[in-house]
Short mmCIF file of C-alpha atoms and ligand atoms in Angstrom, two decimals:
data_model
loop_
_atom_site.label_atom_id
_atom_site.label_comp_id
_atom_site.label_asym_id
_atom_site.label_seq_id
_atom_site.Cartn_x
_atom_site.Cartn_y
_atom_site.Cartn_z
CA UNK A 1 69.67 -133.05 73.75
CA UNK A 2 67.30 -131.76 71.14
CA UNK A 3 68.03 -133.57 67.83
CA UNK A 4 66.05 -131.15 65.66
CA UNK A 5 68.31 -129.73 62.94
CA UNK A 6 67.24 -126.09 63.00
CA UNK A 7 69.76 -123.30 63.65
CA UNK A 8 70.97 -122.15 67.04
CA UNK A 9 69.78 -120.48 69.19
CA UNK A 10 66.36 -121.72 67.98
CA UNK A 11 67.35 -125.34 68.39
CA UNK A 12 68.14 -125.37 72.10
CA UNK A 13 65.62 -122.76 73.22
CA UNK A 14 62.96 -123.90 75.63
CA UNK A 15 60.90 -122.39 78.42
CA UNK A 16 62.05 -123.35 81.91
CA UNK A 17 59.95 -122.70 84.99
CA UNK A 18 62.70 -122.78 87.60
CA UNK A 19 64.58 -119.49 87.77
CA UNK A 20 67.36 -118.50 90.14
CA UNK A 21 65.70 -115.94 92.46
CA UNK A 22 69.06 -114.37 93.36
CA UNK A 23 70.32 -113.72 89.84
CA UNK A 24 70.18 -110.18 88.53
CA UNK A 25 70.68 -108.83 85.04
CA UNK A 26 72.69 -105.68 84.48
CA UNK A 27 71.08 -102.67 82.86
CA UNK A 28 73.41 -103.25 79.88
CA UNK A 29 72.14 -106.84 79.48
CA UNK A 30 68.51 -105.72 79.70
CA UNK A 31 69.24 -103.02 77.12
CA UNK A 32 70.78 -105.63 74.78
CA UNK A 33 67.58 -107.70 75.03
CA UNK A 34 65.49 -104.65 74.18
CA UNK A 35 67.77 -103.93 71.23
CA UNK A 36 67.00 -107.37 69.86
CA UNK A 37 63.29 -106.48 69.85
CA UNK A 38 64.08 -103.02 68.47
CA UNK A 39 65.60 -104.52 65.32
CA UNK A 40 62.73 -106.86 64.50
CA UNK A 41 60.91 -106.24 61.20
CA UNK A 42 57.47 -104.70 61.31
CA UNK A 43 54.75 -103.65 58.89
CA UNK A 44 55.60 -100.21 57.49
CA UNK A 45 58.41 -100.12 60.08
CA UNK A 46 55.74 -98.92 62.52
CA UNK A 47 57.35 -100.78 65.46
CA UNK A 48 54.07 -101.11 67.38
CA UNK A 49 55.80 -102.76 70.34
CA UNK A 50 56.43 -101.28 73.77
CA UNK A 51 57.89 -103.14 76.75
CA UNK A 52 57.38 -102.51 80.43
CA UNK A 53 60.60 -103.59 82.15
CA UNK A 54 59.80 -105.18 85.50
CA UNK A 55 63.01 -106.18 87.24
CA UNK A 56 62.49 -108.36 90.31
CA UNK A 57 61.43 -106.13 93.20
CA UNK A 58 60.78 -103.02 91.06
CA UNK A 59 57.60 -100.98 91.21
CA UNK A 60 56.39 -102.49 87.90
CA UNK A 61 57.09 -106.00 89.29
CA UNK A 62 54.97 -105.18 92.36
CA UNK A 63 52.10 -104.23 90.02
CA UNK A 64 52.35 -107.49 88.06
CA UNK A 65 52.94 -110.15 90.71
CA UNK A 66 49.55 -109.99 92.52
CA UNK A 67 47.76 -110.44 89.20
CA UNK A 68 49.58 -113.58 88.01
CA UNK A 69 47.47 -116.69 87.46
CA UNK A 70 47.85 -119.39 90.06
CA UNK A 71 49.96 -121.52 87.71
CA UNK A 72 52.36 -118.65 87.06
CA UNK A 73 52.52 -117.15 90.54
CA UNK A 74 55.25 -119.54 91.75
CA UNK A 75 57.81 -119.32 88.97
CA UNK A 76 57.39 -115.89 87.32
CA UNK A 77 58.38 -113.79 90.37
CA UNK A 78 61.72 -115.63 90.62
CA UNK A 79 62.91 -114.51 87.18
CA UNK A 80 65.46 -111.71 87.07
CA UNK A 81 63.25 -109.54 84.89
CA UNK A 82 59.87 -109.66 83.25
CA UNK A 83 59.26 -107.77 80.03
CA UNK A 84 55.56 -107.05 79.51
CA UNK A 85 54.85 -106.69 75.81
CA UNK A 86 52.35 -104.00 74.81
CA UNK A 87 50.89 -103.38 71.37
CA UNK A 88 50.00 -99.86 70.24
CA UNK A 89 46.87 -100.20 68.13
CA UNK A 90 46.31 -98.47 64.78
CA UNK A 91 43.61 -95.95 64.00
CA UNK A 92 42.64 -96.90 60.42
CA UNK A 93 39.32 -98.50 61.40
CA UNK A 94 40.47 -101.79 59.88
CA UNK A 95 40.99 -104.82 62.12
CA UNK A 96 43.79 -106.22 60.02
CA UNK A 97 45.84 -103.00 60.04
CA UNK A 98 44.90 -101.80 63.52
CA UNK A 99 45.04 -105.00 65.55
CA UNK A 100 46.15 -108.15 63.79
CA UNK A 101 49.30 -106.99 62.02
CA UNK A 102 50.50 -104.91 65.00
CA UNK A 103 49.99 -107.88 67.32
CA UNK A 104 51.88 -110.05 64.82
CA UNK A 105 54.75 -107.55 64.86
CA UNK A 106 54.91 -107.43 68.66
CA UNK A 107 54.99 -111.23 68.79
CA UNK A 108 57.87 -111.20 66.37
CA UNK A 109 59.77 -108.59 68.39
CA UNK A 110 59.22 -110.71 71.48
CA UNK A 111 60.55 -113.76 69.67
CA UNK A 112 63.71 -111.79 68.86
CA UNK A 113 64.09 -110.77 72.50
CA UNK A 114 63.56 -114.36 73.59
CA UNK A 115 66.17 -115.71 71.22
CA UNK A 116 68.65 -112.97 72.11
CA UNK A 117 68.25 -114.02 75.73
CA UNK A 118 69.12 -117.59 74.81
CA UNK A 119 72.10 -116.46 72.75
CA UNK A 120 73.32 -114.60 75.88
CA UNK A 121 73.21 -117.80 77.95
CA UNK A 122 69.93 -116.78 79.61
CA UNK A 123 66.53 -118.43 79.53
CA UNK A 124 63.20 -116.87 78.64
CA UNK A 125 59.68 -118.11 79.30
CA UNK A 126 56.76 -116.21 77.81
CA UNK A 127 53.42 -116.21 79.60
CA UNK A 128 49.90 -114.91 79.15
CA UNK A 129 48.37 -116.08 82.41
CA UNK A 130 47.73 -112.87 84.32
CA UNK A 131 44.91 -110.37 84.73
CA UNK A 132 45.60 -108.16 81.73
CA UNK A 133 43.01 -105.55 82.64
CA UNK A 134 44.29 -105.10 86.19
CA UNK A 135 47.92 -104.95 85.08
CA UNK A 136 47.14 -102.41 82.34
CA UNK A 137 45.29 -100.25 84.85
CA UNK A 138 48.08 -100.55 87.42
CA UNK A 139 50.69 -99.51 84.87
CA UNK A 140 48.69 -96.67 83.33
CA UNK A 141 48.57 -98.26 79.86
CA UNK A 142 46.58 -95.91 77.61
CA UNK A 143 43.38 -96.89 75.76
CA UNK A 144 45.06 -97.16 72.36
CA UNK A 145 47.39 -99.89 73.65
CA UNK A 146 46.95 -103.43 74.99
CA UNK A 147 49.15 -105.52 77.23
CA UNK A 148 49.82 -108.82 75.44
CA UNK A 149 52.24 -111.11 77.25
CA UNK A 150 55.04 -111.40 79.75
CA UNK A 151 58.55 -112.62 78.99
CA UNK A 152 60.29 -113.86 82.10
CA UNK A 153 64.10 -113.86 81.70
CA UNK A 154 66.83 -115.15 83.96
CA UNK A 155 69.07 -118.10 84.60
CA UNK A 156 67.95 -121.53 85.70
CA UNK A 157 67.62 -122.14 89.41
CA UNK A 158 67.77 -125.15 91.70
CA UNK A 159 64.60 -127.28 91.30
CA UNK A 160 64.89 -128.27 94.98
CA UNK A 161 64.19 -124.72 96.03
CA UNK A 162 60.79 -124.49 94.33
CA UNK A 163 57.43 -126.21 94.83
CA UNK A 164 57.29 -129.68 93.27
CA UNK A 165 54.66 -128.49 90.79
CA UNK A 166 57.04 -125.94 89.28
CA UNK A 167 60.00 -128.34 89.32
CA UNK A 168 57.93 -130.99 87.53
CA UNK A 169 57.06 -128.61 84.71
CA UNK A 170 60.70 -128.61 83.67
CA UNK A 171 60.69 -132.38 83.25
CA UNK A 172 57.86 -132.51 80.73
CA UNK A 173 58.78 -133.65 77.23
CA UNK A 174 58.23 -130.99 74.61
CA UNK A 175 56.18 -131.85 71.58
CA UNK A 176 54.94 -130.31 68.37
CA UNK A 177 52.30 -131.04 65.76
CA UNK A 178 53.72 -132.72 62.65
CA UNK A 179 54.61 -130.27 59.82
CA UNK A 180 51.97 -131.89 57.55
CA UNK A 181 49.37 -130.34 59.85
CA UNK A 182 51.04 -126.93 59.60
CA UNK A 183 52.27 -126.42 56.02
CA UNK A 184 49.45 -126.47 53.47
CA UNK A 185 49.24 -126.56 49.71
CA UNK A 186 46.53 -124.74 47.71
CA UNK A 187 43.78 -126.15 49.90
CA UNK A 188 43.28 -125.66 53.59
CA UNK A 189 44.29 -128.80 55.48
CA UNK A 190 46.01 -130.22 52.39
CA UNK A 191 49.66 -130.83 53.39
CA UNK A 192 52.30 -129.16 51.21
CA UNK A 193 53.58 -132.15 49.18
CA UNK A 194 57.21 -131.02 49.21
CA UNK A 195 57.74 -131.81 52.85
CA UNK A 196 60.99 -133.75 53.29
CA UNK A 197 61.41 -136.18 56.13
CA UNK A 198 61.86 -133.91 59.12
CA UNK A 199 63.05 -134.20 62.67
CA UNK A 200 61.18 -135.73 65.58
CA UNK A 201 58.13 -133.96 67.03
CA UNK A 202 59.12 -134.54 70.60
CA UNK A 203 62.22 -133.36 72.42
CA UNK A 204 63.70 -133.40 75.90
CA UNK A 205 63.96 -130.14 77.82
CA UNK A 206 67.22 -128.28 77.44
C1 FMN B 1 51.81 -115.89 74.26
C2 FMN B 1 52.25 -117.03 75.14
C3 FMN B 1 51.57 -117.26 76.34
C4 FMN B 1 52.03 -118.28 77.22
N1 FMN B 1 51.43 -118.41 78.42
C5 FMN B 1 51.99 -119.23 79.35
C6 FMN B 1 51.53 -119.21 80.70
O1 FMN B 1 50.63 -118.44 81.06
N2 FMN B 1 52.12 -120.05 81.58
C7 FMN B 1 53.14 -120.89 81.20
O2 FMN B 1 53.68 -121.61 82.05
N3 FMN B 1 53.63 -120.90 79.94
C8 FMN B 1 53.08 -120.08 79.03
N4 FMN B 1 53.58 -120.05 77.74
C9 FMN B 1 54.72 -120.93 77.40
C10 FMN B 1 54.23 -122.07 76.51
O3 FMN B 1 53.45 -122.94 77.26
C11 FMN B 1 55.47 -122.77 75.90
O4 FMN B 1 56.16 -121.89 75.06
C12 FMN B 1 55.04 -124.00 75.08
O5 FMN B 1 54.52 -124.97 75.95
C13 FMN B 1 56.17 -124.58 74.29
O6 FMN B 1 57.25 -124.91 75.13
P1 FMN B 1 58.72 -124.42 74.81
O7 FMN B 1 58.69 -122.89 74.85
O8 FMN B 1 59.59 -125.01 75.88
O9 FMN B 1 59.06 -124.91 73.45
C14 FMN B 1 53.13 -119.09 76.84
C15 FMN B 1 53.78 -118.87 75.62
C16 FMN B 1 53.35 -117.85 74.79
C17 FMN B 1 54.11 -117.59 73.49
#
């Protein structure tokens, strides 16, 4: 059990790598997950996110799977659905406005989707290990947009049904950098002095 005292469903979220390859999500459940992303905040309410919905066995899934990295090729295809996040870039000629802020907003929308999944009793595992160029080409993503990441969603499967390497990933302890290395005062690298004693920086899975 994770002893960190943050709110649910943040507290018990984690990224499993063993999904049940038989489980399917209903269209209504998938829509609910997309609604969670839909209601994320964004700069100027521009909502620069798009999601390709790749249910297991769908045409979009068949585009993605051959381009997964070796480490992701075992576990990702078993998930019930993969959402591929895509950012629509701006046209202001300013990196901050065109690229960085939109990418920030898509990441935030994806976090909302991920947490909604957990609140619905599902699990989500985001991943970036795939050939982005090949997937974008295969899906007809236009030049003013970029594929960012995948979010594999489903329910946990039986570790005995998957290669040992994938099963072992779920046993790894989770860890985080201490907050003093994250929260700074008026100088870079200078820890914010108000930090109260906080929870542990390692946690068990699930
Ligand atoms: C943008 C992004 C890319 C990621 N890429 C991969 C990946 O390619 N393969 C993988 O197994 N996990 C990937 N992860 C999952 C992280 O490794 C995982 O979230 C991190 O180790 C923390 O574990 P936790 O989610 O259980 O807290 C990615 C996560 C994010 C947000």
